[in-house]
GROMACS .gro file of C-alpha atoms in nm:
model
  143
    1MET     CA    1  11.117  11.505  11.884
    2ALA     CA    2  11.168  11.147  12.000
    3ARG     CA    3  11.379  10.934  11.762
    4ASN     CA    4  11.439  10.561  11.806
    5GLU     CA    5  11.610  10.299  11.591
    6ARG     CA    6  11.612   9.922  11.609
    7LEU     CA    7  11.762   9.656  11.386
    8ILE     CA    8  11.500   9.383  11.357
    9PRO     CA    9  11.612   9.041  11.230
   10ALA     CA   10  11.325   9.015  10.980
   11SER     CA   11  11.274   9.142  10.626
   12PRO     CA   12  11.109   9.480  10.560
   13GLU     CA   13  10.817   9.286  10.412
   14ARG     CA   14  10.764   9.098  10.740
   15VAL     CA   15  10.793   9.416  10.949
   16PHE     CA   16  10.554   9.600  10.718
   17ALA     CA   17  10.310   9.307  10.740
   18VAL     CA   18  10.287   9.376  11.115
   19LEU     CA   19  10.238   9.750  11.051
   20SER     CA   20   9.967   9.661  10.796
   21ASP     CA   21   9.768   9.469  11.059
   22PRO     CA   22   9.572   9.724  11.263
   23ASP     CA   23   9.502   9.467  11.536
   24SER     CA   24   9.877   9.438  11.603
   25TYR     CA   25   9.893   9.797  11.732
   26GLY     CA   26   9.710   9.690  12.048
   27HIS     CA   27  10.011   9.470  12.128
   28TRP     CA   28  10.318   9.655  12.005
   29VAL     CA   29  10.229  10.019  12.083
   30VAL     CA   30  10.291  10.079  12.453
   31GLY     CA   31   9.987  10.245  12.609
   32SER     CA   32   9.744  10.109  12.352
   33ASP     CA   33   9.473   9.904  12.516
   34THR     CA   34   9.260   9.768  12.233
   35ILE     CA   35   9.181   9.828  11.868
   36ARG     CA   36   8.808   9.884  11.849
   37ASP     CA   37   8.767   9.893  11.471
   38ALA     CA   38   8.966   9.956  11.152
   39ASP     CA   39   8.898  10.067  10.797
   40PRO     CA   40   8.933   9.765  10.566
   41GLU     CA   41   9.178   9.953  10.341
   42TRP     CA   42   9.435  10.005  10.622
   43PRO     CA   43   9.719  10.114  10.569
   44ARG     CA   44   9.622  10.318  10.261
   45VAL     CA   45   9.644  10.698  10.294
   46GLY     CA   46   9.339  10.829  10.477
   47ALA     CA   47   9.254  10.496  10.641
   48ARG     CA   48   9.198  10.491  11.016
   49PHE     CA   49   9.185  10.250  11.302
   50HIS     CA   50   8.998  10.332  11.619
   51HIS     CA   51   9.173  10.257  11.946
   52ARG     CA   52   9.142  10.274  12.320
   53ILE     CA   53   9.447  10.391  12.514
   54GLY     CA   54   9.526  10.426  12.881
   55VAL     CA   55   9.572  10.226  13.198
   56GLY     CA   56   9.334  10.106  13.465
   57PRO     CA   57   9.014  10.309  13.475
   58PHE     CA   58   9.172  10.594  13.275
   59LYS     CA   59   9.089  10.508  12.913
   60LEU     CA   60   9.033  10.723  12.607
   61ASN     CA   61   8.884  10.635  12.270
   62ASP     CA   62   9.022  10.799  11.957
   63HIS     CA   63   9.180  10.706  11.624
   64THR     CA   64   9.501  10.694  11.420
   65GLU     CA   65   9.509  10.790  11.051
   66VAL     CA   66   9.757  10.714  10.774
   67ILE     CA   67   9.913  11.033  10.633
   68ALA     CA   68  10.161  10.872  10.390
   69MET     CA   69  10.262  10.518  10.302
   70GLU     CA   70  10.509  10.338  10.080
   71PRO     CA   71  10.479   9.959  10.113
   72ASP     CA   72  10.769   9.791  10.294
   73ARG     CA   73  10.950  10.127  10.340
   74HIS     CA   74  10.751  10.408  10.503
   75LEU     CA   75  10.444  10.470  10.718
   76GLU     CA   76  10.343  10.811  10.849
   77LEU     CA   77  10.063  10.838  11.104
   78HIS     CA   78   9.861  11.100  11.288
   79ALA     CA   79   9.769  10.943  11.623
   80LYS     CA   80   9.508  11.106  11.842
   81ALA     CA   81   9.456  11.069  12.216
   82ARG     CA   82   9.240  11.370  12.284
   83PRO     CA   83   9.220  11.555  12.518
   84LEU     CA   84   9.579  11.453  12.600
   85GLY     CA   85   9.709  11.547  12.256
   86THR     CA   86   9.806  11.417  11.916
   87ALA     CA   87  10.125  11.272  11.771
   88HIS     CA   88  10.292  11.268  11.432
   89VAL     CA   89  10.466  10.931  11.397
   90VAL     CA   90  10.697  10.827  11.112
   91LEU     CA   91  10.824  10.471  11.069
   92ASP     CA   92  11.097  10.419  10.809
   93LEU     CA   93  11.215  10.069  10.717
   94GLU     CA   94  11.555  10.010  10.555
   95ARG     CA   95  11.687   9.670  10.455
   96ARG     CA   96  12.013   9.607  10.636
   97GLY     CA   97  12.185   9.273  10.588
   98GLY     CA   98  11.925   9.006  10.655
   99GLY     CA   99  11.712   9.238  10.864
  100THR     CA  100  11.543   9.574  10.876
  101ASN     CA  101  11.657   9.894  11.042
  102VAL     CA  102  11.342  10.060  11.174
  103THR     CA  103  11.356  10.431  11.253
  104MET     CA  104  11.063  10.568  11.451
  105VAL     CA  105  11.024  10.943  11.495
  106GLU     CA  106  10.745  11.082  11.711
  107ASP     CA  107  10.662  11.445  11.765
  108ALA     CA  108  10.365  11.655  11.867
  109GLY     CA  109  10.087  11.638  11.611
  110ASP     CA  110   9.935  11.982  11.669
  111ARG     CA  111  10.023  12.323  11.810
  112LEU     CA  112   9.860  12.269  12.148
  113THR     CA  113  10.044  11.939  12.203
  114LYS     CA  114  10.373  12.112  12.113
  115LEU     CA  115  10.328  12.327  12.423
  116VAL     CA  116  10.369  12.020  12.647
  117PHE     CA  117  10.641  11.845  12.445
  118ASN     CA  118  10.961  11.934  12.630
  119PRO     CA  119  11.292  11.752  12.693
  120LEU     CA  120  11.136  11.538  12.969
  121THR     CA  121  10.842  11.444  12.748
  122HIS     CA  122  11.075  11.352  12.462
  123PHE     CA  123  11.283  11.137  12.698
  124LEU     CA  124  10.973  10.952  12.821
  125VAL     CA  125  10.843  10.902  12.466
  126ARG     CA  126  11.183  10.764  12.359
  127ARG     CA  127  11.174  10.514  12.649
  128ARG     CA  128  10.820  10.411  12.557
  129ASN     CA  129  10.912  10.375  12.189
  130ASP     CA  130  11.217  10.160  12.274
  131GLU     CA  131  10.975   9.910  12.425
  132SER     CA  132  10.728   9.952  12.137
  133LEU     CA  133  10.999   9.866  11.882
  134ARG     CA  134  11.101   9.565  12.092
  135ARG     CA  135  10.740   9.444  12.077
  136LEU     CA  136  10.725   9.517  11.702
  137GLU     CA  137  11.033   9.297  11.662
  138GLU     CA  138  10.867   9.022  11.864
  139LEU     CA  139  10.570   9.021  11.626
  140ALA     CA  140  10.777   9.049  11.307
  141VAL     CA  141  11.015   8.768  11.401
  142GLY     CA  142  10.727   8.548  11.517
  143ARG     CA  143  10.534   8.577  11.188
   0.00000   0.00000   0.00000
């Protein structure tokens, strides 16, 4: 499991506004290339956005679905990048002072992906998610 935290100098409402905009994921999620389409009810439970991930000529199309959501506090996602695997991602927002402590936990989203999640994979995912949370902060503070 990869666990990251970041104190963002913006309110939980501002951070959640970024998470509620499916087009923002193309910017703040490292490895995401473009958002191809999104259900209009995003981020309600069951809603999806369809994305392209990868670098250079190596691109995959798949989708991310909302598993659970509590406005301004919690977002749980099932992100797919098949055939590479799936991820279970939880974002918890907690008001702290004038900002928001964001905790992001990412783990394998299915049994097959768990076979390749090892200490090195978790380390690399933590590094990637450090940068993702930095980009999330950039968007939340800029709103």
